[in-house]
PDB file of C-alpha atoms in Angstrom:
ATOM      1  CA  MET A   1    -126.418 184.077-171.028  1.00  0.00           C
ATOM      2  CA  THR A   2    -128.021 180.642-170.642  1.00  0.00           C
ATOM      3  CA  ALA A   3    -128.027 177.492-172.758  1.00  0.00           C
ATOM      4  CA  ARG A   4    -130.950 176.796-174.886  1.00  0.00           C
ATOM      5  CA  LYS A   5    -133.101 173.847-174.076  1.00  0.00           C
ATOM      6  CA  GLY A   6    -131.782 170.732-175.860  1.00  0.00           C
ATOM      7  CA  SER A   7    -128.457 172.239-176.792  1.00  0.00           C
ATOM      8  CA  SER A   8    -125.387 170.066-176.623  1.00  0.00           C
ATOM      9  CA  PRO A   9    -122.902 170.419-173.667  1.00  0.00           C
ATOM     10  CA  ALA A  10    -120.410 171.853-176.152  1.00  0.00           C
ATOM     11  CA  ASN A  11    -122.593 174.807-176.772  1.00  0.00           C
ATOM     12  CA  ARG A  12    -123.278 175.652-173.222  1.00  0.00           C
ATOM     13  CA  PRO A  13    -121.640 178.713-171.755  1.00  0.00           C
ATOM     14  CA  THR A  14    -118.516 177.922-169.807  1.00  0.00           C
ATOM     15  CA  MET A  15    -116.829 179.472-166.760  1.00  0.00           C
ATOM     16  CA  ARG A  16    -113.171 179.223-166.169  1.00  0.00           C
ATOM     17  CA  GLY A  17    -112.860 176.529-168.781  1.00  0.00           C
ATOM     18  CA  GLY A  18    -115.651 174.285-167.361  1.00  0.00           C
ATOM     19  CA  VAL A  19    -119.393 173.964-167.890  1.00  0.00           C
ATOM     20  CA  ILE A  20    -121.544 176.122-165.590  1.00  0.00           C
ATOM     21  CA  PRO A  21    -123.023 173.772-162.900  1.00  0.00           C
ATOM     22  CA  THR A  22    -126.663 172.932-163.678  1.00  0.00           C
ATOM     23  CA  ASN A  23    -127.540 172.731-159.987  1.00  0.00           C
ATOM     24  CA  ARG A  24    -126.632 176.325-159.299  1.00  0.00           C
ATOM     25  CA  VAL A  25    -129.499 178.233-157.950  1.00  0.00           C
ATOM     26  CA  PRO A  26    -130.295 181.138-160.354  1.00  0.00           C
ATOM     27  CA  SER A  27    -130.718 184.673-159.072  1.00  0.00           C
ATOM     28  CA  GLY A  28    -132.611 187.667-160.353  1.00  0.00           C
ATOM     29  CA  PRO A  29    -136.221 188.674-160.685  1.00  0.00           C
ATOM     30  CA  ALA A  30    -137.330 184.960-160.806  1.00  0.00           C
ATOM     31  CA  PHE A  31    -136.311 184.753-157.105  1.00  0.00           C
ATOM     32  CA  PRO A  32    -137.398 187.973-155.500  1.00  0.00           C
ATOM     33  CA  GLU A  33    -136.101 188.963-152.097  1.00  0.00           C
ATOM     34  CA  THR A  34    -138.562 188.280-149.333  1.00  0.00           C
ATOM     35  CA  GLU A  35    -139.426 190.622-146.659  1.00  0.00           C
ATOM     36  CA  GLN A  36    -137.626 188.426-144.081  1.00  0.00           C
ATOM     37  CA  THR A  37    -134.613 188.155-146.217  1.00  0.00           C
ATOM     38  CA  HIS A  38    -134.562 191.933-146.851  1.00  0.00           C
ATOM     39  CA  ARG A  39    -134.669 192.606-143.070  1.00  0.00           C
ATOM     40  CA  GLN A  40    -131.846 190.122-142.453  1.00  0.00           C
ATOM     41  CA  ASN A  41    -129.721 191.782-145.158  1.00  0.00           C
ATOM     42  CA  LEU A  42    -130.313 195.239-143.687  1.00  0.00           C
ATOM     43  CA  TRP A  43    -129.396 193.979-140.246  1.00  0.00           C
ATOM     44  CA  ARG A  44    -126.158 192.414-141.597  1.00  0.00           C
ATOM     45  CA  GLN A  45    -125.254 195.713-143.335  1.00  0.00           C
ATOM     46  CA  PHE A  46    -125.923 197.776-140.157  1.00  0.00           C
ATOM     47  CA  PRO A  47    -122.182 197.535-139.019  1.00  0.00           C
ATOM     48  CA  LEU A  48    -121.155 198.818-142.565  1.00  0.00           C
ATOM     49  CA  LEU A  49    -123.458 201.678-142.304  1.00  0.00           C
ATOM     50  CA  VAL A  50    -122.045 202.690-138.813  1.00  0.00           C
ATOM     51  CA  ILE A  51    -118.544 202.408-140.107  1.00  0.00           C
ATOM     52  CA  LEU A  52    -119.346 204.724-143.173  1.00  0.00           C
ATOM     53  CA  VAL A  53    -121.019 207.238-140.906  1.00  0.00           C
ATOM     54  CA  VAL A  54    -117.973 207.308-138.624  1.00  0.00           C
ATOM     55  CA  LEU A  55    -115.694 207.670-141.551  1.00  0.00           C
ATOM     56  CA  TRP A  56    -117.760 210.577-142.843  1.00  0.00           C
ATOM     57  CA  MET A  57    -117.572 212.382-139.516  1.00  0.00           C
ATOM     58  CA  LEU A  58    -113.723 211.770-139.380  1.00  0.00           C
ATOM     59  CA  LEU A  59    -113.483 213.167-142.828  1.00  0.00           C
ATOM     60  CA  TRP A  60    -115.219 216.418-141.641  1.00  0.00           C
ATOM     61  CA  ASP A  61    -113.487 216.384-138.269  1.00  0.00           C
ATOM     62  CA  ASP A  62    -116.760 217.392-136.776  1.00  0.00           C
ATOM     63  CA  ILE A  63    -119.570 215.580-134.856  1.00  0.00           C
ATOM     64  CA  THR A  64    -122.837 217.490-135.394  1.00  0.00           C
ATOM     65  CA  VAL A  65    -126.483 216.673-136.236  1.00  0.00           C
ATOM     66  CA  MET A  66    -125.812 217.725-139.751  1.00  0.00           C
ATOM     67  CA  THR A  67    -122.689 215.461-140.188  1.00  0.00           C
ATOM     68  CA  VAL A  68    -124.533 212.543-138.685  1.00  0.00           C
ATOM     69  CA  PHE A  69    -127.586 213.155-140.893  1.00  0.00           C
ATOM     70  CA  THR A  70    -125.605 213.644-144.108  1.00  0.00           C
ATOM     71  CA  GLY A  71    -123.386 210.697-143.285  1.00  0.00           C
ATOM     72  CA  THR A  72    -126.324 208.394-142.773  1.00  0.00           C
ATOM     73  CA  ALA A  73    -128.067 209.511-145.913  1.00  0.00           C
ATOM     74  CA  LEU A  74    -124.788 209.047-147.839  1.00  0.00           C
ATOM     75  CA  ALA A  75    -124.163 205.640-146.280  1.00  0.00           C
ATOM     76  CA  LEU A  76    -127.683 204.460-147.330  1.00  0.00           C
ATOM     77  CA  LEU A  77    -127.208 205.782-150.752  1.00  0.00           C
ATOM     78  CA  VAL A  78    -123.922 204.046-151.275  1.00  0.00           C
ATOM     79  CA  THR A  79    -125.182 200.713-149.918  1.00  0.00           C
ATOM     80  CA  ARG A  80    -128.211 200.929-152.159  1.00  0.00           C
ATOM     81  CA  VAL A  81    -126.593 202.137-155.366  1.00  0.00           C
ATOM     82  CA  PHE A  82    -123.446 199.985-155.049  1.00  0.00           C
ATOM     83  CA  TYR A  83    -125.148 196.977-153.555  1.00  0.00           C
ATOM     84  CA  LEU A  84    -122.991 194.005-152.659  1.00  0.00           C
ATOM     85  CA  PRO A  85    -124.212 190.629-151.281  1.00  0.00           C
ATOM     86  CA  PRO A  86    -124.155 190.806-147.450  1.00  0.00           C
ATOM     87  CA  ILE A  87    -121.211 188.993-145.775  1.00  0.00           C
ATOM     88  CA  ALA A  88    -122.447 185.987-143.889  1.00  0.00           C
ATOM     89  CA  LEU A  89    -121.105 186.177-140.327  1.00  0.00           C
ATOM     90  CA  SER A  90    -120.795 183.049-138.279  1.00  0.00           C
ATOM     91  CA  GLY A  91    -122.066 184.721-135.076  1.00  0.00           C
ATOM     92  CA  ARG A  92    -119.159 183.006-133.242  1.00  0.00           C
ATOM     93  CA  LEU A  93    -116.179 184.701-131.440  1.00  0.00           C
ATOM     94  CA  ASN A  94    -113.567 183.019-129.448  1.00  0.00           C
ATOM     95  CA  PRO A  95    -111.823 185.736-127.402  1.00  0.00           C
ATOM     96  CA  TRP A  96    -108.823 183.638-126.521  1.00  0.00           C
ATOM     97  CA  ARG A  97    -108.314 182.516-130.060  1.00  0.00           C
ATOM     98  CA  LEU A  98    -108.646 186.180-131.213  1.00  0.00           C
ATOM     99  CA  LEU A  99    -106.049 187.226-128.693  1.00  0.00           C
ATOM    100  CA  ILE A 100    -103.721 184.553-130.054  1.00  0.00           C
ATOM    101  CA  PHE A 101    -104.324 185.720-133.677  1.00  0.00           C
ATOM    102  CA  VAL A 102    -103.480 189.353-132.686  1.00  0.00           C
ATOM    103  CA  GLY A 103    -100.515 188.423-130.717  1.00  0.00           C
ATOM    104  CA  ARG A 104     -99.130 186.232-133.508  1.00  0.00           C
ATOM    105  CA  MET A 105     -99.748 188.992-136.018  1.00  0.00           C
ATOM    106  CA  ILE A 106     -97.672 191.474-133.936  1.00  0.00           C
ATOM    107  CA  TYR A 107     -94.872 188.883-133.607  1.00  0.00           C
ATOM    108  CA  ASP A 108     -94.824 188.101-137.387  1.00  0.00           C
ATOM    109  CA  ILE A 109     -94.755 191.777-138.333  1.00  0.00           C
ATOM    110  CA  MET A 110     -91.889 192.481-135.934  1.00  0.00           C
ATOM    111  CA  VAL A 111     -89.870 189.428-137.086  1.00  0.00           C
ATOM    112  CA  ALA A 112     -90.487 190.077-140.800  1.00  0.00           C
ATOM    113  CA  SER A 113     -89.573 193.794-140.431  1.00  0.00           C
ATOM    114  CA  VAL A 114     -86.157 192.874-139.043  1.00  0.00           C
ATOM    115  CA  TYR A 115     -85.734 190.149-141.811  1.00  0.00           C
ATOM    116  CA  VAL A 116     -86.540 192.542-144.642  1.00  0.00           C
ATOM    117  CA  ALA A 117     -84.410 195.233-143.147  1.00  0.00           C
ATOM    118  CA  TRP A 118     -81.485 192.904-143.082  1.00  0.00           C
ATOM    119  CA  LEU A 119     -82.020 191.774-146.713  1.00  0.00           C
ATOM    120  CA  ALA A 120     -82.014 195.495-147.673  1.00  0.00           C
ATOM    121  CA  ILE A 121     -78.700 196.170-146.145  1.00  0.00           C
ATOM    122  CA  ASN A 122     -76.964 192.785-146.844  1.00  0.00           C
ATOM    123  CA  PRO A 123     -74.623 193.347-149.807  1.00  0.00           C
ATOM    124  CA  ARG A 124     -74.436 189.637-150.581  1.00  0.00           C
ATOM    125  CA  TYR A 125     -78.208 189.154-150.828  1.00  0.00           C
ATOM    126  CA  GLN A 126     -79.315 188.208-154.325  1.00  0.00           C
ATOM    127  CA  PRO A 127     -83.133 188.724-154.729  1.00  0.00           C
ATOM    128  CA  ILE A 128     -84.867 185.501-155.600  1.00  0.00           C
ATOM    129  CA  ASN A 129     -88.632 185.858-155.177  1.00  0.00           C
ATOM    130  CA  SER A 130     -91.631 183.848-155.978  1.00  0.00           C
ATOM    131  CA  ILE A 131     -95.289 184.086-156.868  1.00  0.00           C
ATOM    132  CA  LEU A 132     -97.158 181.345-155.016  1.00  0.00           C
ATOM    133  CA  ALA A 133    -100.643 180.099-155.502  1.00  0.00           C
ATOM    134  CA  ILE A 134    -101.882 178.853-152.182  1.00  0.00           C
ATOM    135  CA  LYS A 135    -105.319 177.182-151.833  1.00  0.00           C
ATOM    136  CA  LEU A 136    -107.096 177.958-148.636  1.00  0.00           C
ATOM    137  CA  HIS A 137    -109.354 175.628-146.705  1.00  0.00           C
ATOM    138  CA  THR A 138    -112.246 178.038-146.216  1.00  0.00           C
ATOM    139  CA  ARG A 139    -114.766 179.325-148.810  1.00  0.00           C
ATOM    140  CA  SER A 140    -115.881 182.165-146.507  1.00  0.00           C
ATOM    141  CA  ASP A 141    -115.526 185.635-148.192  1.00  0.00           C
ATOM    142  CA  LEU A 142    -114.865 187.162-144.892  1.00  0.00           C
ATOM    143  CA  VAL A 143    -112.113 184.772-143.846  1.00  0.00           C
ATOM    144  CA  ILE A 144    -110.476 184.825-147.356  1.00  0.00           C
ATOM    145  CA  THR A 145    -110.398 188.688-147.125  1.00  0.00           C
ATOM    146  CA  LEU A 146    -109.014 188.837-143.571  1.00  0.00           C
ATOM    147  CA  THR A 147    -106.301 186.273-144.543  1.00  0.00           C
ATOM    148  CA  ALA A 148    -105.352 188.322-147.524  1.00  0.00           C
ATOM    149  CA  VAL A 149    -105.168 191.478-145.490  1.00  0.00           C
ATOM    150  CA  SER A 150    -103.229 189.860-142.651  1.00  0.00           C
ATOM    151  CA  ILE A 151    -100.695 188.352-145.149  1.00  0.00           C
ATOM    152  CA  SER A 152    -100.254 191.626-146.884  1.00  0.00           C
ATOM    153  CA  LEU A 153     -99.600 193.456-143.528  1.00  0.00           C
ATOM    154  CA  VAL A 154     -96.552 191.340-142.967  1.00  0.00           C
ATOM    155  CA  PRO A 155     -93.437 192.715-144.524  1.00  0.00           C
ATOM    156  CA  GLY A 156     -92.057 190.416-147.390  1.00  0.00           C
ATOM    157  CA  THR A 157     -95.369 189.077-148.549  1.00  0.00           C
ATOM    158  CA  VAL A 158     -98.252 190.702-150.426  1.00  0.00           C
ATOM    159  CA  VAL A 159    -101.341 189.264-151.979  1.00  0.00           C
ATOM    160  CA  ILE A 160    -101.481 190.316-155.639  1.00  0.00           C
ATOM    161  CA  ASP A 161    -104.639 188.361-156.735  1.00  0.00           C
ATOM    162  CA  ALA A 162    -107.290 186.122-155.336  1.00  0.00           C
ATOM    163  CA  ASP A 163    -109.472 183.461-156.955  1.00  0.00           C
ATOM    164  CA  ARG A 164    -112.683 183.677-154.947  1.00  0.00           C
ATOM    165  CA  GLU A 165    -114.221 180.731-156.758  1.00  0.00           C
ATOM    166  CA  HIS A 166    -111.490 178.275-155.810  1.00  0.00           C
ATOM    167  CA  ALA A 167    -110.323 180.027-152.623  1.00  0.00           C
ATOM    168  CA  ILE A 168    -106.780 180.538-153.960  1.00  0.00           C
ATOM    169  CA  LEU A 169    -104.471 183.384-152.906  1.00  0.00           C
ATOM    170  CA  TYR A 170    -101.739 184.518-155.232  1.00  0.00           C
ATOM    171  CA  ILE A 171     -98.890 185.878-153.193  1.00  0.00           C
ATOM    172  CA  HIS A 172     -95.652 187.551-153.970  1.00  0.00           C
ATOM    173  CA  ALA A 173     -93.090 186.354-151.392  1.00  0.00           C
ATOM    174  CA  LEU A 174     -89.625 187.767-150.751  1.00  0.00           C
ATOM    175  CA  GLY A 175     -86.549 185.610-150.278  1.00  0.00           C
ATOM    176  CA  THR A 176     -87.788 182.262-151.569  1.00  0.00           C
ATOM    177  CA  ARG A 177     -84.353 180.790-152.576  1.00  0.00           C
ATOM    178  CA  THR A 178     -85.210 177.189-151.691  1.00  0.00           C
ATOM    179  CA  SER A 179     -88.229 174.863-151.593  1.00  0.00           C
ATOM    180  CA  GLU A 180     -88.030 175.054-147.778  1.00  0.00           C
ATOM    181  CA  ASP A 181     -88.594 178.806-148.000  1.00  0.00           C
ATOM    182  CA  ILE A 182     -91.620 178.242-150.121  1.00  0.00           C
ATOM    183  CA  ASP A 183     -93.011 175.616-147.746  1.00  0.00           C
ATOM    184  CA  ARG A 184     -92.473 178.022-144.873  1.00  0.00           C
ATOM    185  CA  ILE A 185     -94.572 180.720-146.627  1.00  0.00           C
ATOM    186  CA  ARG A 186     -97.214 178.160-147.291  1.00  0.00           C
ATOM    187  CA  ARG A 187     -97.349 177.145-143.681  1.00  0.00           C
ATOM    188  CA  GLU A 188     -97.497 180.737-142.543  1.00  0.00           C
ATOM    189  CA  VAL A 189    -100.364 181.585-144.835  1.00  0.00           C
ATOM    190  CA  LEU A 190    -102.422 178.418-143.828  1.00  0.00           C
ATOM    191  CA  GLY A 191    -101.593 179.061-140.200  1.00  0.00           C
ATOM    192  CA  THR A 192    -102.909 182.633-140.505  1.00  0.00           C
ATOM    193  CA  GLU A 193    -106.172 181.250-142.017  1.00  0.00           C
ATOM    194  CA  GLU A 194    -106.454 178.749-139.326  1.00  0.00           C
ATOM    195  CA  ARG A 195    -106.074 181.232-136.508  1.00  0.00           C
ATOM    196  CA  ILE A 196    -108.697 183.470-138.169  1.00  0.00           C
ATOM    197  CA  VAL A 197    -111.162 180.634-138.528  1.00  0.00           C
ATOM    198  CA  LEU A 198    -110.606 179.420-134.985  1.00  0.00           C
ATOM    199  CA  ALA A 199    -111.325 183.021-133.765  1.00  0.00           C
ATOM    200  CA  ILE A 200    -114.327 183.929-135.799  1.00  0.00           C
ATOM    201  CA  GLY A 201    -115.209 181.164-138.014  1.00  0.00           C
ATOM    202  CA  ALA A 202    -118.207 178.792-137.845  1.00  0.00           C
ATOM    203  CA  LYS A 203    -117.797 175.752-135.593  1.00  0.00           C
ATOM    204  CA  ASP A 204    -118.032 173.208-138.519  1.00  0.00           C
ATOM    205  CA  GLU A 205    -115.459 175.317-140.364  1.00  0.00           C
ATOM    206  CA  ALA A 206    -113.143 175.281-137.329  1.00  0.00           C
ATOM    207  CA  ASP A 207    -113.473 171.588-137.003  1.00  0.00           C
ATOM    208  CA  GLY A 208    -112.866 171.119-140.744  1.00  0.00           C
ATOM    209  CA  ILE A 209    -109.677 173.238-140.708  1.00  0.00           C
ATOM    210  CA  ARG A 210    -108.262 171.310-137.764  1.00  0.00           C
ATOM    211  CA  ALA A 211    -108.920 168.030-139.598  1.00  0.00           C
ATOM    212  CA  ASP A 212    -107.264 169.608-142.744  1.00  0.00           C
ATOM    213  CA  ARG A 213    -104.238 170.664-140.865  1.00  0.00           C
ATOM    214  CA  LEU A 214    -103.769 167.047-139.597  1.00  0.00           C
ATOM    215  CA  GLU A 215    -104.170 165.764-143.141  1.00  0.00           C
ATOM    216  CA  ARG A 216    -101.893 168.079-144.845  1.00  0.00           C
ATOM    217  CA  GLU A 217     -99.007 167.873-142.395  1.00  0.00           C
ATOM    218  CA  GLY A 218     -96.044 166.620-144.323  1.00  0.00           C
ATOM    219  CA  GLY A 219     -97.802 167.270-147.689  1.00  0.00           C
ATOM    220  CA  VAL A 220     -97.639 170.058-150.161  1.00  0.00           C
ATOM    221  CA  GLY A 221    -100.308 172.751-150.066  1.00  0.00           C
ATOM    222  CA  THR A 222     -98.893 175.102-152.631  1.00  0.00           C
ATOM    223  CA  VAL A 223    -100.739 174.457-155.854  1.00  0.00           C
ATOM    224  CA  GLY A 224     -98.356 176.404-157.899  1.00  0.00           C
ATOM    225  CA  ALA A 225     -95.132 178.451-157.557  1.00  0.00           C
ATOM    226  CA  ARG A 226     -93.150 180.360-160.119  1.00  0.00           C
ATOM    227  CA  ARG A 227     -89.729 181.318-159.177  1.00  0.00           C
ATOM    228  CA  LYS A 228     -88.420 184.710-160.570  1.00  0.00           C
ATOM    229  CA  GLY A 229     -85.198 186.503-160.066  1.00  0.00           C
ATOM    230  CA  ASP A 230     -85.940 190.124-159.617  1.00  0.00           C
TER     231      ASP A 230
END
């Protein structure tokens, strides 16, 4: 739905309480996909096609010409019928930073597992949890998704919702009795995002997140927190 020419701002369609930006590039038939863009999108979706074919063969527990053929046909059908915009990859990979990210993930999972297990058997523990709204630095769909998955893998925290437009993750965190606990969760989430960006993010994004870390040190990055006793 679009606003009619000459209509007042009050009559314009709104999105999340605000007026839709007029400088947004429209999409649809008026901007057809060029042949070059179509080829780029197909190449970007190639890893997804390979993953779908592999999953199909694992489902049948057999690798034959028929399973490869049917898996490929099904993968093409799924990606065409349920088409999603291709994820823009940075084309950058820092092996050392990736190793740091994986190692820190393993460490966080081990420590959090022991912590949650202790809370479960501690008779004096009174559950006081929080739902935190934490704004990320990046606007990359891939980084936001990887950050959400990584946070959810660590026991005690789980992403319950995500605001893609504003890059905000809504996280249910266990054991947030004090403001220091909330700040610790915030630092862990932003630290996870930073390690992912430094490993696979674009160079300008990595430089930006370093500058953002220096700027937010000592500040508050949690845009909202609601305590609840459950």
